[in-house]
mmCIF file of C-alpha atoms and ligand atoms in Angstrom:
data_model
loop_
_atom_site.group_PDB
_atom_site.id
_atom_site.type_symbol
_atom_site.label_atom_id
_atom_site.label_comp_id
_atom_site.label_asym_id
_atom_site.label_seq_id
_atom_site.Cartn_x
_atom_site.Cartn_y
_atom_site.Cartn_z
ATOM 1 C CA UNK A 1 15.090 -16.445 -1.267
ATOM 2 C CA UNK A 2 11.595 -17.273 -3.090
ATOM 3 C CA UNK A 3 9.810 -15.983 0.157
ATOM 4 C CA UNK A 4 6.431 -15.482 -2.123
ATOM 5 C CA UNK A 5 7.096 -18.275 -4.734
ATOM 6 C CA UNK A 6 3.513 -18.844 -6.408
ATOM 7 C CA UNK A 7 1.669 -16.414 -4.396
ATOM 8 C CA UNK A 8 -1.158 -14.458 -6.123
ATOM 9 C CA UNK A 9 -0.536 -10.852 -5.127
ATOM 10 C CA UNK A 10 -2.457 -7.557 -5.688
ATOM 11 C CA UNK A 11 -0.819 -4.297 -5.185
ATOM 12 C CA UNK A 12 -2.690 -0.886 -5.441
ATOM 13 C CA UNK A 13 -1.000 2.252 -6.869
ATOM 14 C CA UNK A 14 2.111 1.013 -8.418
ATOM 15 C CA UNK A 15 3.226 3.532 -10.858
ATOM 16 C CA UNK A 16 5.790 4.894 -8.392
ATOM 17 C CA UNK A 17 7.221 5.177 -5.193
ATOM 18 C CA UNK A 18 6.627 2.503 -2.615
ATOM 19 C CA UNK A 19 3.862 0.578 -4.487
ATOM 20 C CA UNK A 20 6.511 0.272 -7.579
ATOM 21 C CA UNK A 21 9.122 -0.831 -5.296
ATOM 22 C CA UNK A 22 6.935 -3.497 -3.862
ATOM 23 C CA UNK A 23 5.944 -4.810 -7.075
ATOM 24 C CA UNK A 24 9.727 -5.239 -7.756
ATOM 25 C CA UNK A 25 10.392 -6.861 -4.222
ATOM 26 C CA UNK A 26 7.401 -9.322 -4.670
ATOM 27 C CA UNK A 27 8.652 -10.316 -8.344
ATOM 28 C CA UNK A 28 12.044 -10.797 -6.856
ATOM 29 C CA UNK A 29 10.832 -13.461 -4.423
ATOM 30 C CA UNK A 30 8.753 -15.275 -6.935
ATOM 31 C CA UNK A 31 5.305 -13.932 -6.548
ATOM 32 C CA UNK A 32 2.694 -13.782 -9.110
ATOM 33 C CA UNK A 33 1.968 -10.024 -9.085
ATOM 34 C CA UNK A 34 -0.805 -7.634 -10.147
ATOM 35 C CA UNK A 35 -0.114 -4.090 -10.066
ATOM 36 C CA UNK A 36 -2.592 -1.261 -10.442
ATOM 37 C CA UNK A 37 -2.517 2.463 -11.615
ATOM 38 C CA UNK A 38 -5.096 4.593 -13.640
ATOM 39 C CA UNK A 39 -3.117 5.553 -16.536
ATOM 40 C CA UNK A 40 -3.953 3.168 -19.310
ATOM 41 C CA UNK A 41 -0.714 1.351 -20.214
ATOM 42 C CA UNK A 42 1.805 3.293 -18.169
ATOM 43 C CA UNK A 43 2.919 -0.129 -16.523
ATOM 44 C CA UNK A 44 2.956 -2.367 -19.438
ATOM 45 C CA UNK A 45 6.834 -1.673 -20.251
ATOM 46 C CA UNK A 46 8.171 -1.792 -16.765
ATOM 47 C CA UNK A 47 6.027 -4.686 -15.793
ATOM 48 C CA UNK A 48 7.118 -6.891 -18.886
ATOM 49 C CA UNK A 49 10.821 -5.922 -17.939
ATOM 50 C CA UNK A 50 10.244 -7.319 -14.460
ATOM 51 C CA UNK A 51 8.579 -10.374 -15.677
ATOM 52 C CA UNK A 52 11.424 -11.328 -17.936
ATOM 53 C CA UNK A 53 14.039 -10.204 -15.385
ATOM 54 C CA UNK A 54 12.538 -12.595 -12.293
ATOM 55 C CA UNK A 55 10.854 -15.100 -14.657
ATOM 56 C CA UNK A 56 7.328 -14.681 -13.119
ATOM 57 C CA UNK A 57 4.102 -12.925 -13.954
ATOM 58 C CA UNK A 58 4.114 -9.171 -13.511
ATOM 59 C CA UNK A 59 0.783 -8.007 -14.691
ATOM 60 C CA UNK A 60 -0.899 -4.603 -14.973
ATOM 61 C CA UNK A 61 -4.721 -3.597 -14.021
ATOM 62 C CA UNK A 62 -5.857 -0.022 -14.860
ATOM 63 C CA UNK A 63 -8.581 1.175 -12.590
ATOM 64 C CA UNK A 64 -8.876 4.049 -9.924
ATOM 65 C CA UNK A 65 -9.173 2.311 -6.441
ATOM 66 C CA UNK A 66 -12.336 4.818 -5.725
ATOM 67 C CA UNK A 67 -14.365 3.051 -8.539
ATOM 68 C CA UNK A 68 -16.159 0.299 -6.712
ATOM 69 C CA UNK A 69 -17.257 -1.479 -9.975
ATOM 70 C CA UNK A 70 -13.864 -1.209 -11.583
ATOM 71 C CA UNK A 71 -12.156 -2.732 -8.411
ATOM 72 C CA UNK A 72 -14.801 -5.479 -8.362
ATOM 73 C CA UNK A 73 -13.958 -6.194 -11.923
ATOM 74 C CA UNK A 74 -10.291 -6.560 -11.285
ATOM 75 C CA UNK A 75 -10.569 -8.801 -8.531
ATOM 76 C CA UNK A 76 -12.869 -10.970 -10.445
ATOM 77 C CA UNK A 77 -10.248 -11.201 -13.189
ATOM 78 C CA UNK A 78 -7.627 -12.175 -10.891
ATOM 79 C CA UNK A 79 -9.916 -14.871 -9.716
ATOM 80 C CA UNK A 80 -10.597 -16.053 -13.113
ATOM 81 C CA UNK A 81 -7.180 -16.008 -14.226
ATOM 82 C CA UNK A 82 -5.421 -17.543 -11.021
ATOM 83 C CA UNK A 83 -8.273 -19.073 -9.139
ATOM 84 C CA UNK A 84 -7.118 -17.385 -5.906
ATOM 85 C CA UNK A 85 -5.625 -14.300 -4.173
ATOM 86 C CA UNK A 86 -3.048 -14.669 -1.331
ATOM 87 C CA UNK A 87 -1.937 -11.201 -0.730
ATOM 88 C CA UNK A 88 -3.585 -7.635 -0.898
ATOM 89 C CA UNK A 89 -1.611 -4.679 -0.392
ATOM 90 C CA UNK A 90 -3.486 -1.054 -0.060
ATOM 91 C CA UNK A 91 -0.845 1.086 -1.009
ATOM 92 C CA UNK A 92 -2.598 3.639 -3.370
ATOM 93 C CA UNK A 93 -3.046 6.997 -1.155
ATOM 94 C CA UNK A 94 -2.749 10.750 -1.509
ATOM 95 C CA UNK A 95 -1.351 13.304 0.682
ATOM 96 C CA UNK A 96 -3.460 16.637 0.273
ATOM 97 C CA UNK A 97 -2.429 19.124 3.390
ATOM 98 C CA UNK A 98 -3.980 22.478 4.457
ATOM 99 C CA UNK A 99 -4.074 24.379 7.857
ATOM 100 C CA UNK A 100 -7.189 24.013 9.776
ATOM 101 C CA UNK A 101 -9.010 26.974 8.727
ATOM 102 C CA UNK A 102 -8.304 26.208 5.108
ATOM 103 C CA UNK A 103 -9.590 22.645 4.997
ATOM 104 C CA UNK A 104 -12.837 22.224 2.769
ATOM 105 C CA UNK A 105 -15.302 19.671 2.153
ATOM 106 C CA UNK A 106 -13.837 18.613 -1.177
ATOM 107 C CA UNK A 107 -10.163 17.884 -0.041
ATOM 108 C CA UNK A 108 -11.824 15.922 2.973
ATOM 109 C CA UNK A 109 -14.042 13.784 0.718
ATOM 110 C CA UNK A 110 -10.974 13.257 -1.758
ATOM 111 C CA UNK A 111 -8.380 12.191 0.797
ATOM 112 C CA UNK A 112 -11.043 9.751 2.612
ATOM 113 C CA UNK A 113 -12.382 8.386 -0.721
ATOM 114 C CA UNK A 114 -8.663 7.132 -1.540
ATOM 115 C CA UNK A 115 -6.895 6.561 1.568
ATOM 116 C CA UNK A 116 -10.032 5.089 3.737
ATOM 117 C CA UNK A 117 -13.198 4.164 1.745
ATOM 118 C CA UNK A 118 -11.048 2.430 -1.173
ATOM 119 C CA UNK A 119 -9.351 0.433 1.221
ATOM 120 C CA UNK A 120 -12.472 -0.850 2.901
ATOM 121 C CA UNK A 121 -13.771 -1.964 -0.312
ATOM 122 C CA UNK A 122 -10.539 -3.641 -1.594
ATOM 123 C CA UNK A 123 -10.387 -5.393 1.612
ATOM 124 C CA UNK A 124 -14.210 -6.494 1.257
ATOM 125 C CA UNK A 125 -13.545 -7.827 -2.282
ATOM 126 C CA UNK A 126 -10.318 -9.627 -1.426
ATOM 127 C CA UNK A 127 -11.569 -11.089 1.769
ATOM 128 C CA UNK A 128 -14.435 -12.744 0.089
ATOM 129 C CA UNK A 129 -11.824 -14.960 -2.072
ATOM 130 C CA UNK A 130 -9.557 -15.350 1.095
ATOM 131 C CA UNK A 131 -12.197 -16.481 3.257
ATOM 132 C CA UNK A 132 -13.245 -19.542 0.659
ATOM 133 C CA UNK A 133 -9.399 -20.373 0.675
ATOM 134 C CA UNK A 134 -9.110 -19.892 4.628
ATOM 135 C CA UNK A 135 -5.759 -18.024 4.146
ATOM 136 C CA UNK A 136 -4.581 -14.651 2.947
ATOM 137 C CA UNK A 137 -2.698 -11.595 4.049
ATOM 138 C CA UNK A 138 -3.757 -8.068 3.678
ATOM 139 C CA UNK A 139 -1.015 -5.239 4.303
ATOM 140 C CA UNK A 140 -2.634 -1.570 4.650
ATOM 141 C CA UNK A 141 -0.213 1.522 4.535
ATOM 142 C CA UNK A 142 -0.862 3.619 7.426
ATOM 143 C CA UNK A 143 1.565 6.609 8.341
ATOM 144 C CA UNK A 144 3.696 7.760 11.577
ATOM 145 C CA UNK A 145 1.163 10.885 11.438
ATOM 146 C CA UNK A 146 -1.574 8.544 11.509
ATOM 147 C CA UNK A 147 -0.718 7.506 15.218
ATOM 148 C CA UNK A 148 1.155 10.612 16.317
ATOM 149 C CA UNK A 149 -0.795 13.571 13.899
ATOM 150 C CA UNK A 150 1.160 16.355 12.303
ATOM 151 C CA UNK A 151 0.628 20.115 12.320
ATOM 152 C CA UNK A 152 -1.016 21.227 8.980
ATOM 153 C CA UNK A 153 -2.277 17.610 8.330
ATOM 154 C CA UNK A 154 -5.271 16.886 10.144
ATOM 155 C CA UNK A 155 -7.249 15.424 7.331
ATOM 156 C CA UNK A 156 -4.433 13.148 6.090
ATOM 157 C CA UNK A 157 -3.398 12.343 9.730
ATOM 158 C CA UNK A 158 -7.189 11.167 10.378
ATOM 159 C CA UNK A 159 -7.424 8.920 7.281
ATOM 160 C CA UNK A 160 -4.164 7.332 8.196
ATOM 161 C CA UNK A 161 -5.428 7.109 11.667
ATOM 162 C CA UNK A 162 -8.697 5.393 10.142
ATOM 163 C CA UNK A 163 -6.160 2.971 8.368
ATOM 164 C CA UNK A 164 -4.920 1.562 11.598
ATOM 165 C CA UNK A 165 -7.733 1.160 13.570
ATOM 166 C CA UNK A 166 -9.712 -0.636 10.471
ATOM 167 C CA UNK A 167 -6.428 -2.610 10.182
ATOM 168 C CA UNK A 168 -6.871 -3.848 13.668
ATOM 169 C CA UNK A 169 -10.760 -4.269 13.284
ATOM 170 C CA UNK A 170 -10.393 -6.404 10.324
ATOM 171 C CA UNK A 171 -7.832 -8.686 11.864
ATOM 172 C CA UNK A 172 -10.060 -9.282 14.896
ATOM 173 C CA UNK A 173 -13.048 -10.305 12.401
ATOM 174 C CA UNK A 174 -11.024 -11.962 9.720
ATOM 175 C CA UNK A 175 -8.058 -14.036 11.630
ATOM 176 C CA UNK A 176 -10.711 -16.814 12.393
ATOM 177 C CA UNK A 177 -10.476 -17.490 8.686
ATOM 178 C CA UNK A 178 -6.947 -17.695 8.706
ATOM 179 C CA UNK A 179 -6.577 -14.008 7.347
ATOM 180 C CA UNK A 180 -3.913 -11.777 8.599
ATOM 181 C CA UNK A 181 -4.438 -8.083 8.453
ATOM 182 C CA UNK A 182 -1.432 -5.904 9.245
ATOM 183 C CA UNK A 183 -0.506 -2.285 8.366
ATOM 184 C CA UNK A 184 2.990 -0.429 8.078
ATOM 185 C CA UNK A 185 3.373 3.118 9.353
ATOM 186 C CA UNK A 186 6.193 4.722 7.385
ATOM 187 C CA UNK A 187 7.890 8.018 8.513
ATOM 188 C CA UNK A 188 9.393 10.118 5.847
ATOM 189 C CA UNK A 189 9.943 8.217 2.557
ATOM 190 C CA UNK A 190 11.886 9.330 -0.381
ATOM 191 C CA UNK A 191 8.996 9.286 -3.275
ATOM 192 C CA UNK A 192 7.143 12.096 -4.982
ATOM 193 C CA UNK A 193 4.326 11.934 -2.559
ATOM 194 C CA UNK A 194 6.678 13.269 0.038
ATOM 195 C CA UNK A 195 9.031 15.596 -2.037
ATOM 196 C CA UNK A 196 6.168 17.385 -2.766
ATOM 197 C CA UNK A 197 6.338 19.280 0.445
ATOM 198 C CA UNK A 198 9.502 21.107 -1.152
ATOM 199 C CA UNK A 199 13.299 21.021 -0.426
ATOM 200 C CA UNK A 200 13.208 23.634 2.328
ATOM 201 C CA UNK A 201 10.616 21.523 4.565
ATOM 202 C CA UNK A 202 12.486 18.307 3.530
ATOM 203 C CA UNK A 203 15.572 19.559 5.268
ATOM 204 C CA UNK A 204 13.721 20.778 8.207
ATOM 205 C CA UNK A 205 11.943 17.358 8.537
ATOM 206 C CA UNK A 206 15.075 15.188 8.115
ATOM 207 C CA UNK A 207 16.437 16.927 11.355
ATOM 208 C CA UNK A 208 13.658 15.157 12.992
ATOM 209 C CA UNK A 209 15.010 11.771 12.010
ATOM 210 C CA UNK A 210 17.520 10.211 14.681
ATOM 211 C CA UNK A 211 18.627 8.080 12.002
ATOM 212 C CA UNK A 212 19.951 10.928 9.982
ATOM 213 C CA UNK A 213 18.228 10.029 6.709
ATOM 214 C CA UNK A 214 14.982 9.606 4.671
ATOM 215 C CA UNK A 215 13.641 6.458 4.311
ATOM 216 C CA UNK A 216 13.587 4.658 0.960
ATOM 217 C CA UNK A 217 10.932 2.549 -0.901
ATOM 218 C CA UNK A 218 12.606 -0.512 -0.420
ATOM 219 C CA UNK A 219 12.914 0.162 3.391
ATOM 220 C CA UNK A 220 8.883 -0.160 3.285
ATOM 221 C CA UNK A 221 8.720 -2.568 0.672
ATOM 222 C CA UNK A 222 11.079 -5.105 2.856
ATOM 223 C CA UNK A 223 8.360 -4.844 5.592
ATOM 224 C CA UNK A 224 5.655 -5.424 3.510
ATOM 225 C CA UNK A 225 7.343 -8.375 1.577
ATOM 226 C CA UNK A 226 7.975 -10.206 5.419
ATOM 227 C CA UNK A 227 4.271 -9.543 6.120
ATOM 228 C CA UNK A 228 3.210 -10.837 2.847
ATOM 229 C CA UNK A 229 5.210 -13.904 3.417
ATOM 230 C CA UNK A 230 4.741 -16.851 5.612
ATOM 231 C CA UNK A 231 7.722 -15.654 8.037
ATOM 232 C CA UNK A 232 4.988 -13.719 9.749
ATOM 233 C CA UNK A 233 2.698 -16.366 9.746
ATOM 234 C CA UNK A 234 1.746 -15.353 13.551
ATOM 235 C CA UNK A 235 1.535 -11.626 13.058
ATOM 236 C CA UNK A 236 -1.852 -10.078 12.701
ATOM 237 C CA UNK A 237 -3.296 -6.686 13.971
ATOM 238 C CA UNK A 238 -0.084 -5.317 13.990
ATOM 239 C CA UNK A 239 0.884 -1.448 12.921
ATOM 240 C CA UNK A 240 4.702 -1.798 12.470
ATOM 241 C CA UNK A 241 6.640 1.508 12.252
ATOM 242 C CA UNK A 242 9.418 2.118 9.642
ATOM 243 C CA UNK A 243 10.419 5.465 10.481
ATOM 244 C CA UNK A 244 14.222 5.469 11.750
ATOM 245 C CA UNK A 245 13.119 6.953 14.942
ATOM 246 C CA UNK A 246 11.221 10.018 13.573
ATOM 247 C CA UNK A 247 9.851 12.789 16.133
ATOM 248 C CA UNK A 248 7.036 14.225 14.631
HETATM 249 N N1 NAP B 1 6.142 8.805 1.279
HETATM 250 C C1 NAP B 1 5.886 8.823 2.346
HETATM 251 O O1 NAP B 1 6.714 9.401 3.093
HETATM 252 C C2 NAP B 1 4.817 8.294 3.075
HETATM 253 C C3 NAP B 1 4.795 8.141 4.347
HETATM 254 C C4 NAP B 1 3.987 7.252 5.257
HETATM 255 C C5 NAP B 1 2.896 6.782 4.138
HETATM 256 N N2 NAP B 1 2.798 6.809 3.030
HETATM 257 C C6 NAP B 1 1.836 6.366 2.089
HETATM 258 O O2 NAP B 1 2.371 5.290 1.347
HETATM 259 C C7 NAP B 1 1.658 5.009 0.265
HETATM 260 C C8 NAP B 1 2.474 5.078 -1.373
HETATM 261 O O3 NAP B 1 2.936 6.482 -1.058
HETATM 262 P P1 NAP B 1 4.010 7.050 -1.979
HETATM 263 O O4 NAP B 1 4.884 8.051 -1.036
HETATM 264 O O5 NAP B 1 4.679 5.653 -2.693
HETATM 265 O O6 NAP B 1 3.225 7.771 -3.153
HETATM 266 P P2 NAP B 1 3.494 8.092 -4.466
HETATM 267 O O7 NAP B 1 4.877 8.151 -4.823
HETATM 268 O O8 NAP B 1 2.337 9.390 -4.729
HETATM 269 O O9 NAP B 1 2.829 6.993 -5.335
HETATM 270 C C9 NAP B 1 1.337 6.600 -4.821
HETATM 271 C C10 NAP B 1 0.893 5.751 -6.117
HETATM 272 O O10 NAP B 1 -0.683 5.682 -5.745
HETATM 273 C C11 NAP B 1 -1.304 6.067 -7.014
HETATM 274 N N3 NAP B 1 -2.716 6.296 -7.030
HETATM 275 C C12 NAP B 1 -2.895 7.582 -6.258
HETATM 276 N N4 NAP B 1 -4.262 7.931 -6.248
HETATM 277 C C13 NAP B 1 -4.726 6.604 -6.835
HETATM 278 C C14 NAP B 1 -6.178 6.226 -7.297
HETATM 279 N N5 NAP B 1 -7.084 6.907 -6.875
HETATM 280 N N6 NAP B 1 -6.442 5.005 -7.803
HETATM 281 C C15 NAP B 1 -5.069 4.189 -8.176
HETATM 282 N N7 NAP B 1 -4.131 4.557 -8.116
HETATM 283 C C16 NAP B 1 -3.601 5.769 -7.229
HETATM 284 C C17 NAP B 1 -0.409 6.841 -7.852
HETATM 285 O O11 NAP B 1 -0.858 7.111 -9.276
HETATM 286 P P3 NAP B 1 -0.262 8.449 -10.013
HETATM 287 O O12 NAP B 1 1.241 8.276 -9.994
HETATM 288 O O13 NAP B 1 -0.923 8.176 -11.375
HETATM 289 O O14 NAP B 1 -0.717 9.748 -9.110
HETATM 290 C C18 NAP B 1 0.971 6.453 -7.613
HETATM 291 O O15 NAP B 1 1.254 5.792 -8.476
HETATM 292 C C19 NAP B 1 0.330 5.897 0.530
HETATM 293 O O16 NAP B 1 -0.738 5.306 0.779
HETATM 294 C C20 NAP B 1 0.962 6.908 1.355
HETATM 295 O O17 NAP B 1 -0.066 7.657 1.974
HETATM 296 C C21 NAP B 1 3.886 7.630 2.346
#
């Protein structure tokens, strides 16, 4: 449908899972896509294949999202190569869990550095370009547990709650400049991050999904594509649940 034809997009954490599928969906809709990962070279082959398949540019950038200087250099590279940035998807994230008595400072720091501080930093960098353009769409990945909380996930839930509130705050500040900021709040999505909880827990969790199935990365990528596109041109400051009616 060419929903994103010619739009320059940056998506973080695209080696697998939701990020990888979002790169594919954006390319399918005609976007020029920059995807990131931190393992040098790991995106080269899949991105070349996507570029050929969808007749567009799908380009890798290698950096850790917590490295502020590397993140800045990556955004500057996009500016130099394309002259603009239309869409930022802050997808990179980690889920590290422990019961309350076992949470230590290292765990808190790691989760917040990636899930929150890096997201704020990327919004700062991208919005500088978008303000000059007077347009842009920023999409963050919160979670159902960021709204409802989950036992054994105090730190991860708090980080995703922060993503929801920073999304609303950024929308209030940036919408006068024509920049929309939204988030998605996925439930249980069939990726490595979720499957790390183990088969037994996956079955237990599945029983809480009224639709009776896990979400797939494409279920999330489709909503992100809508938020990136002009179909959502008057939608900002929203946190859109993608959970098949899951009871946390
Ligand atoms: N799956 C779910 O059920 C679910 C539900 C709600 C929200 N989410 C959120 O959705 C987002 C994507 O999750 P996913 O399930 O697709 O996870 P995933 O399969 O683990 O993929 C996450 C990607 O982010 C990359 N990444 C992690 N830390 C990074 C860093 N510091 N710098 C650069 N890249 C980094 C990973 O790279 P490596 O492969 O090299 O580690 C990986 O490619 C996350 O923000 C997650 O919290 C997921």
